[in-house]
Structures are given as structure tokens and as C-alpha cells.
Coordinates of C-alpha atoms in Angstrom, one line a residue:
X1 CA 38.7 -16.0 -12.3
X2 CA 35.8 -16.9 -9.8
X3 CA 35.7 -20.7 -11.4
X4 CA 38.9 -20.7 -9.8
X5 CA 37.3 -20.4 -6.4
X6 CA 35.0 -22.7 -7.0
X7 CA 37.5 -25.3 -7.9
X8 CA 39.7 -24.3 -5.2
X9 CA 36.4 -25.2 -3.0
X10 CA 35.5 -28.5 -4.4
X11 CA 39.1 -29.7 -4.1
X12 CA 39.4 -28.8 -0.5
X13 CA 36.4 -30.8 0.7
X14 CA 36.6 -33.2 -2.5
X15 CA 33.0 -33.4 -3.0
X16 CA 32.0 -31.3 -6.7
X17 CA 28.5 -31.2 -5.9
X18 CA 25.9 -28.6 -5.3
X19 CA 22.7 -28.2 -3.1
X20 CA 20.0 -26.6 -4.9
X21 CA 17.4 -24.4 -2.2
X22 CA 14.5 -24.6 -4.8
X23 CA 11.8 -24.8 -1.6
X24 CA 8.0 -24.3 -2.7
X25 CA 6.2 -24.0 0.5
X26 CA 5.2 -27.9 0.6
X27 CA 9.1 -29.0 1.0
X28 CA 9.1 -27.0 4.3
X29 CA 8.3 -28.9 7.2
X30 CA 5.5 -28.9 8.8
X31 CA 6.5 -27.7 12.2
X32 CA 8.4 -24.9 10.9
X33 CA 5.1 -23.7 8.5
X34 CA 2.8 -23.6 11.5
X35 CA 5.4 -20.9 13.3
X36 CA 5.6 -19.1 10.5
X37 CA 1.9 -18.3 9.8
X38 CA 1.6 -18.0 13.4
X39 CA 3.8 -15.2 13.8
X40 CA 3.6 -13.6 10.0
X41 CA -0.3 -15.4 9.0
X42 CA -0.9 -17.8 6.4
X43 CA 0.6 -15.6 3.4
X44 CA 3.4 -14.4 1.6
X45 CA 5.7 -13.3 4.4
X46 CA 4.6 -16.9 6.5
X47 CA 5.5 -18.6 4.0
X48 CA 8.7 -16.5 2.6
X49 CA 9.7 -16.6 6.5
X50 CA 8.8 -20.7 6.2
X51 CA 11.5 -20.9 3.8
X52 CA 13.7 -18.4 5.3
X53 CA 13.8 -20.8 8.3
X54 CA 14.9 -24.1 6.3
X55 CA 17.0 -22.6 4.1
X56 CA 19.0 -21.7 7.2
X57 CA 19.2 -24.6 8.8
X58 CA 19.8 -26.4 5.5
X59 CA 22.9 -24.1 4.8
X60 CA 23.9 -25.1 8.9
X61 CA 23.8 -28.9 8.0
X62 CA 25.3 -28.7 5.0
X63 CA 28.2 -25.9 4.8
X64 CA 30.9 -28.5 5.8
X65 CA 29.7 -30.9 3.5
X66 CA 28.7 -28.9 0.0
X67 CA 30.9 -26.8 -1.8
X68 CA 28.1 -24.7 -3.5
X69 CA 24.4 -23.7 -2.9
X70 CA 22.0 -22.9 -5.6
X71 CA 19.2 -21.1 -5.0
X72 CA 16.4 -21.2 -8.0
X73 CA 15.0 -17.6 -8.3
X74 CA 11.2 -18.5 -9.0
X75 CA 11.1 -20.1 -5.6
X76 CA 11.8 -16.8 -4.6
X77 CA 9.8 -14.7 -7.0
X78 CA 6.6 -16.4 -6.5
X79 CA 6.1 -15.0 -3.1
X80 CA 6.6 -11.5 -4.3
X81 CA 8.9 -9.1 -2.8
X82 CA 9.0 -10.4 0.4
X83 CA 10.0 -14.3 -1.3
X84 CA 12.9 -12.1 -3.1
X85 CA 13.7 -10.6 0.3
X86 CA 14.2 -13.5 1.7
X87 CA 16.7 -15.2 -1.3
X88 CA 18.9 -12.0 -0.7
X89 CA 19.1 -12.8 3.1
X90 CA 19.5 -16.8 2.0
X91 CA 22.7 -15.7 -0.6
X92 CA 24.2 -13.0 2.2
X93 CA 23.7 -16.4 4.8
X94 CA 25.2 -18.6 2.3
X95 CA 28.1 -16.5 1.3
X96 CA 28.7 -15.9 5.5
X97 CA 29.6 -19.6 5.5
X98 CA 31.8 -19.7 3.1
X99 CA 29.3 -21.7 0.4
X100 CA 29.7 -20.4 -3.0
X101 CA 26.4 -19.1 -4.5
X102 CA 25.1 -19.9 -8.0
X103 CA 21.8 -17.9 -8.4
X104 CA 19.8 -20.2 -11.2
X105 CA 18.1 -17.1 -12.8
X106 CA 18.0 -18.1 -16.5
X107 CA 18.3 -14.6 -17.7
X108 CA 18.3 -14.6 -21.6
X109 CA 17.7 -10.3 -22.8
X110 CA 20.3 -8.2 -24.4
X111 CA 21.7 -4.3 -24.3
X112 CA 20.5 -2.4 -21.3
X113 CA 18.5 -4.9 -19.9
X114 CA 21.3 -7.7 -19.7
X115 CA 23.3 -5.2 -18.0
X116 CA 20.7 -4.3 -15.8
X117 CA 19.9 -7.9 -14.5
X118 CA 23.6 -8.5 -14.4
X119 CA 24.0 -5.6 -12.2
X120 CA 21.6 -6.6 -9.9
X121 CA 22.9 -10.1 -9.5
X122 CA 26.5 -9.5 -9.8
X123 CA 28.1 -6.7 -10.0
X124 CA 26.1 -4.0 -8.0
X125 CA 24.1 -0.7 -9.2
X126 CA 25.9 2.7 -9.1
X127 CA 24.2 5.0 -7.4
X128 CA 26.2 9.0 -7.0
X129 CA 29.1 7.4 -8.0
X130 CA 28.8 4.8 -5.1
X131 CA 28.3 0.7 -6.3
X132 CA 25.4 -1.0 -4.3
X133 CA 25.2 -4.6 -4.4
X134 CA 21.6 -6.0 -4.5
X135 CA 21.8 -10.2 -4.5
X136 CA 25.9 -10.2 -4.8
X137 CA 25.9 -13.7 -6.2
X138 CA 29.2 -15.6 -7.0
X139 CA 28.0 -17.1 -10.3
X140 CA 24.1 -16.9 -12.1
X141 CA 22.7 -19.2 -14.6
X142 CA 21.7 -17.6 -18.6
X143 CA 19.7 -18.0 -21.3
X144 CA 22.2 -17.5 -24.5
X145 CA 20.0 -18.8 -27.2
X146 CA 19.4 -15.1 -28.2
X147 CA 23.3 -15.0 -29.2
X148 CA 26.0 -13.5 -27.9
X149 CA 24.4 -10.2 -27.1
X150 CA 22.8 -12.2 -24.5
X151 CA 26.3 -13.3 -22.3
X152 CA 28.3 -10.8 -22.8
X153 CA 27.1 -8.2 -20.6
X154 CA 27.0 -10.7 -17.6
X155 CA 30.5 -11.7 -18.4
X156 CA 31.5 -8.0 -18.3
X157 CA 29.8 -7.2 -14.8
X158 CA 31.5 -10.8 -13.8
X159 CA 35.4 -9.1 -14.5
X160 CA 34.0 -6.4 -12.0
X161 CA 34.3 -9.2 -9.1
X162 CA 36.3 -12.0 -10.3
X163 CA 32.8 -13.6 -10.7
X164 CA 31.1 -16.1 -13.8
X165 CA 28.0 -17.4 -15.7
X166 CA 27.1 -20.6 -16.5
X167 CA 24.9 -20.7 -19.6
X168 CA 22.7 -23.2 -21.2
X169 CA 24.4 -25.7 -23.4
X170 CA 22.7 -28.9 -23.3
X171 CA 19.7 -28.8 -20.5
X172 CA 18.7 -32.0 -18.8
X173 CA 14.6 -32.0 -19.7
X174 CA 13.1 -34.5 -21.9
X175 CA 11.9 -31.7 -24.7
X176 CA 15.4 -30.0 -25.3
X177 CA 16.2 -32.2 -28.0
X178 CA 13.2 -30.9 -30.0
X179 CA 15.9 -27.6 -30.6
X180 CA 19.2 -28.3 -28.9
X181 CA 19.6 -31.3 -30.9
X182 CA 18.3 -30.0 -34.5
X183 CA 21.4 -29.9 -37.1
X184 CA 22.8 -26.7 -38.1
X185 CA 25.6 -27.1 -40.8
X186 CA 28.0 -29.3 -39.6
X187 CA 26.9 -29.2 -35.9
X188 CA 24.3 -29.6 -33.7
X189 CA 22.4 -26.6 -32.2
X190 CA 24.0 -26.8 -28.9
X191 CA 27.1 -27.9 -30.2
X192 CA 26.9 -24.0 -31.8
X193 CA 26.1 -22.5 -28.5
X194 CA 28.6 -24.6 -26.5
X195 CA 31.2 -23.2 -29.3
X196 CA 29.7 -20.1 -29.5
X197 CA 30.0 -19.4 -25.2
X198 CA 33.8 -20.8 -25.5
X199 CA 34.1 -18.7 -28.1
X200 CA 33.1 -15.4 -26.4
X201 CA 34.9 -16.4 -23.1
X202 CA 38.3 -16.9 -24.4
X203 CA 41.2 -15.1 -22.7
X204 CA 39.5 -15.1 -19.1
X205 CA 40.6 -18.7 -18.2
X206 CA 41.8 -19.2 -14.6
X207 CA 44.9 -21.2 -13.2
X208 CA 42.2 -24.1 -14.1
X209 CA 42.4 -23.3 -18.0
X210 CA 38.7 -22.7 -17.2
X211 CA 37.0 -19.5 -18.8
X212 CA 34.8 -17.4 -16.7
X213 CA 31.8 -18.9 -19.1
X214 CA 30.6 -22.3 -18.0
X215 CA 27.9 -24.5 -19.5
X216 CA 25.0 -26.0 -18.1
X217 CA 25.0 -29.9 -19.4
X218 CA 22.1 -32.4 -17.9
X219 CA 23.1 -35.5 -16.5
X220 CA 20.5 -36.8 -18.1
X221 CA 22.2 -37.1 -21.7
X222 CA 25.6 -38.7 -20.6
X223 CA 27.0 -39.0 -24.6
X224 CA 26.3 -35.4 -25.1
X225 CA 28.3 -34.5 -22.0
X226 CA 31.0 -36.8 -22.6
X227 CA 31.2 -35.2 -26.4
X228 CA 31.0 -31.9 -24.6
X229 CA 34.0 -32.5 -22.3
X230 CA 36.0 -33.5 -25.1
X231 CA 34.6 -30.1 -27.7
X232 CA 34.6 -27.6 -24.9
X233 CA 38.1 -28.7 -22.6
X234 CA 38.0 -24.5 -21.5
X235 CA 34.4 -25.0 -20.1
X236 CA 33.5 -25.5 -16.6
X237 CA 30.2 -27.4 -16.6
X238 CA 27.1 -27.3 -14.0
X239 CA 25.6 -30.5 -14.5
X240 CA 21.4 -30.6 -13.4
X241 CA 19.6 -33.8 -13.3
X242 CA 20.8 -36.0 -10.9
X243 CA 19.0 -37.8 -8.4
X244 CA 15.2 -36.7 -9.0
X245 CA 15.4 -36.2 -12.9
X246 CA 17.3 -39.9 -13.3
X247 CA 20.9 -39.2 -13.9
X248 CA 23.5 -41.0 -12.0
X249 CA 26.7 -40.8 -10.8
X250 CA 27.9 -43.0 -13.5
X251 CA 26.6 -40.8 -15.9
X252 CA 28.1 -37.5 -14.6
X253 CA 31.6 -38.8 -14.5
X254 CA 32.0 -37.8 -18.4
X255 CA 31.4 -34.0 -17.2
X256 CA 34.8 -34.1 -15.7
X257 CA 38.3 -34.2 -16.6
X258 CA 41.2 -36.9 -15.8
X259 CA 41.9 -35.2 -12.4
X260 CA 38.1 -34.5 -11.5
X261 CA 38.2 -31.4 -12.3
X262 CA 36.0 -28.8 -14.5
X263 CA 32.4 -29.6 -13.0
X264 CA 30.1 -28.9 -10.4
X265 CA 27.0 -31.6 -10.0
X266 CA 23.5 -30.5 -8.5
X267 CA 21.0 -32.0 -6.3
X268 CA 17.9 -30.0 -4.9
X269 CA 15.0 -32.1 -4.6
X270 CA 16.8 -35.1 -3.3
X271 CA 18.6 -33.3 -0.6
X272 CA 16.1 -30.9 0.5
X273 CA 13.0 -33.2 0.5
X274 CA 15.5 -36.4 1.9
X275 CA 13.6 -35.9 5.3
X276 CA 10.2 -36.9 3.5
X277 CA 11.3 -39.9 3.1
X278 CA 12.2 -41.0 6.7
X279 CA 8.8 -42.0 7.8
X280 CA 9.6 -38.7 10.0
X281 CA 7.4 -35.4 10.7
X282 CA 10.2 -33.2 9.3
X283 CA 12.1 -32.0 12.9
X284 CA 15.2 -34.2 11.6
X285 CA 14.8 -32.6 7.9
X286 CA 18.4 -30.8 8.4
X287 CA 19.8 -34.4 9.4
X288 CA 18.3 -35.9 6.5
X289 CA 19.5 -33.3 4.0
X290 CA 22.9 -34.2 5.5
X291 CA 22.8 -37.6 5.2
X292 CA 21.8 -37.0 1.1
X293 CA 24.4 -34.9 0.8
X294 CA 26.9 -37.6 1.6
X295 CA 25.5 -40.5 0.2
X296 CA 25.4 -38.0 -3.3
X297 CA 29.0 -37.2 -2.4
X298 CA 30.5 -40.8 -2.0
X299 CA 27.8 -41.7 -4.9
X300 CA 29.9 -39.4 -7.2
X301 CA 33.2 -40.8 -6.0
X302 CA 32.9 -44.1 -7.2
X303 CA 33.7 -42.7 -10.6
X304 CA 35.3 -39.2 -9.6
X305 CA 38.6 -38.5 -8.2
X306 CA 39.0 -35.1 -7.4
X307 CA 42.7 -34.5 -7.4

């Protein structure tokens, strides 16, 4: 099962973290803006080919480092096609050098239209009998609050290429409590979903014990993830919030099991924008990002022994 590979990655470089490539225009560097809207004008395709440029070199700085890259899609999608153009060339690139690719979609329909978008971002489109992959991610992000309905077509187009899902269990912002943590019965809501995705998952666990189903749990509530690790011990866990949203590494330990195992932990802002705050003008941005990743990566092992 594809959380397999992932594990297999974070073990080999010891480091369970993620870079997210979540670049609005702004993040880009100044130099690399003024090069883009020289050659493609102050638009959509400058600024898609902006990002194009430091998403490269981020992936170059960081592909020895990072086990994982996570591209957010609305990045992407708010520069129109040619935004979405460029996050297929940034997850071929990725892919290329050996990163592992978690496209943070947030997909949340049912029927057709699940299996539609999962096509599209996992498993390819049949076309005359011949599959055409579009994004080819290893792993995308969902919305299951809709039930069920909602997951299982991913996980189904996920068998197709020993690929997974992580879905949202417990998010990281401030308001999820005003659902997530309303009772229901003996549990709280996203104790249900956690169960619930665990539930639907079982029998595709890996040589991990991990099912092909993971959970997204923010750093942010440390409890809930520690209650989570001990309810869901099948459930690979993506873990947003560090850094930039407040959580720290001491907080993200409880995400993991005794051998450091079972989680993946994501930094975007505070690798991507590191350069900013060098005093720099942004021409040392892929050293920068570099230098985060690390200090995030020996952050986390204070508390996390990856074995």
C-alpha cells in the first residue's frame, strides 16, 4: 500500500516531514517575478511561470532533505489553466526526484463526481480503452464529512496504483471545534469520522499495519491527536499546523507511534517564505528554504525517533 512508500521514505532520510508549495505570487521572489512578466507579461502565465520557477528550485534544495511535497491546489487554481498547468509540471518534477506527492485538494462529492476527481488526481482517465494520467499524484487530501460515499471512490482509484487519501479528521483551524468537536452519542464528531475512515479502510493495511486511508489531525490540538493515535492505531496521520499556525514539535510527537512511525508533519509557509526573513532580497530563497527544512527536521527529533 502507497503509505508503505511513504514510510519506507521517511525512514530512509529519518525526517517525517513535508514541504507544502502553497506559493501565492507575493512568496515568490522578487527577482524571479520581474523575469517572469518580462518574458510572459504581468498576468496569469508570468505569474504561473513565477511560481513554476520557485517551485523548482525549492524541489532542487530540498529533495535530499524532505521526504514529501505538498502542493495546495487553489495556489494552482487561482491562476486559471495555465496555474493548473503549471502544478502538473510541479507534481511530474516532484515525482522525477524521487519526493512523494500529496496533492491538498480537499475534494468532498460523491457517485460519478468522486470518481471523476479521483480519476483525475490518481488513477488516470480511460480514454479507447487506453488510461491517461492527468496530475498522477501519490496521495490527495478529502473532504469526508458527506459520509462514506465521499472516500470510497478515491480509495478505489487509489488500489489502481498502490496509492492513498488522507481525509479530514480533526483540522488544525481555530473554528473546527464549532462541528468537529460537537457530541454525537457517545463520541465526538470527529471521533465518528476518524472511526468512520478506519472503518471503510480496513483490510488494505500495508507491512506498516497502516490502511491506505489516513487522517488529517492539526498540530494545533495536541490532546485530540494523542487520543487519536491511541483510537485510530491503523491510521496514518498528516499533521498541518506547525510552524506558522502555532504547533510545535512537542506537540506533534503524540501523532506518532513508539518507533516514530505512522505520521507525516507539514510546513509550507515557514519553509517557503524562510528567505523573507533573512534581511535578504530573495536570490538565496532556495538556501533559506533549506536551512528551515532542517532546523523543522532536527526540531521534530527532539521528541521523534524514527526507527
Amino acid at each position: 500500500m502507497s503509505f508503505d512508500v511513504l514510510q519506507d521514505k521517511i525512514r530512509g532520510m529519518k525526517n517525517p516531514t513535508v514541504a507544502g508549495l502553497d506559493a501565492r505570487i507575493e512568496y515568490v521572489p522578487e527577482h524571479i517575478r520581474r523575469a517572469a512578466f518580462e518574458e510572459y507579461g504581468a498576468g496569469r502565465k508570468g505569474a504561473a511561470e513565477a511560481v513554476w520557477q520557485f517551485n523548482r528550485e525549492l524541489i532542487d534544495a530540498l529533495c535530499d532533505i524532505v521526504p514529501a511535497v505538498k502542493p495546495q491546489s487553489a495556489y494552482y487554481e487561482n491562476l486559471g489553466w495555465q496555474g493548473m498547468e503549471v502544478l502538473e509540471r510541479t507534481i511530474r518534477y516532484a515525482k522525477e526526484k524521487g519526493l512523494f506527492v500529496i496533492a491538498d485538494i480537499k475534494r468532498g462529492d460523491i457517485g460519478s463526481t468522486a470518481a471523476a476527481y479521483a480519476e483525475g488526481w490518481l488513477s488516470g482517465t480511460s480514454i479507447e480503452g487506453e488510461t491517461f494520467p492527468a496530475f498522477d499524484a501519490d496521495c490527495v487530501t478529502l473532504n469526508g464529512y458527506m459520509g462514506s460515499d465521499s472516500i470510497k471512490p478515491f480509495l478505489e482509484a487509489a488500489k489502481e496504483g498502490d496509492k492513498c487519501v488522507f481525509v479530514l479528521v480533526k483540522t488544525s483551524n481555530p473554528g473546527s471545534g464549532e462541528l468537529q468537536d460537537i457530541v454525537a452519542g457517545d463520541r465526538l464528531v470527529y471521533q465518528a469520522m476518524g472511526d468512520l475512515n478506519e472503518r471503510i479502510a480496513r483490510g488494505t493495511e500495508g507491512k506498516y499495519g497502516y490502511t491506505m486511508a489516513g487522517a488529517v489531525t492539526g498540530a494545533t490540538y495536541p490532546s485530540d491527536i494523542r487520543a487519536l493515535r491511541r483510537r485510530l492505531e491503523h491510521t496514518f496521520f498528516l499533521v498541518p499546523g506547525y510552524g506558522a499556525q502555532g504547533g510545535k514539535a512537542e506537540d506533534v510527537q503524540y501523532a506518532f507511534d513508539k518507533y516514530g512511525h505512522g505520521a507525516i508533519v507539514n510546513s509550507s509557509r515557514g519553509i517557503m517564505c524562510a528567505w523573507q526573513k533573512t534581511g535578504g532580497d530573495g536570490h538565496g530563497f532556495a538556501q533559506a528554504a533549506r536551512s528551515a527544512a532542517l532546523a523543522m527536521r532536527d526540531d521534530i527529533r527532539q521528541f521523534v525517533t524514527v526507527v
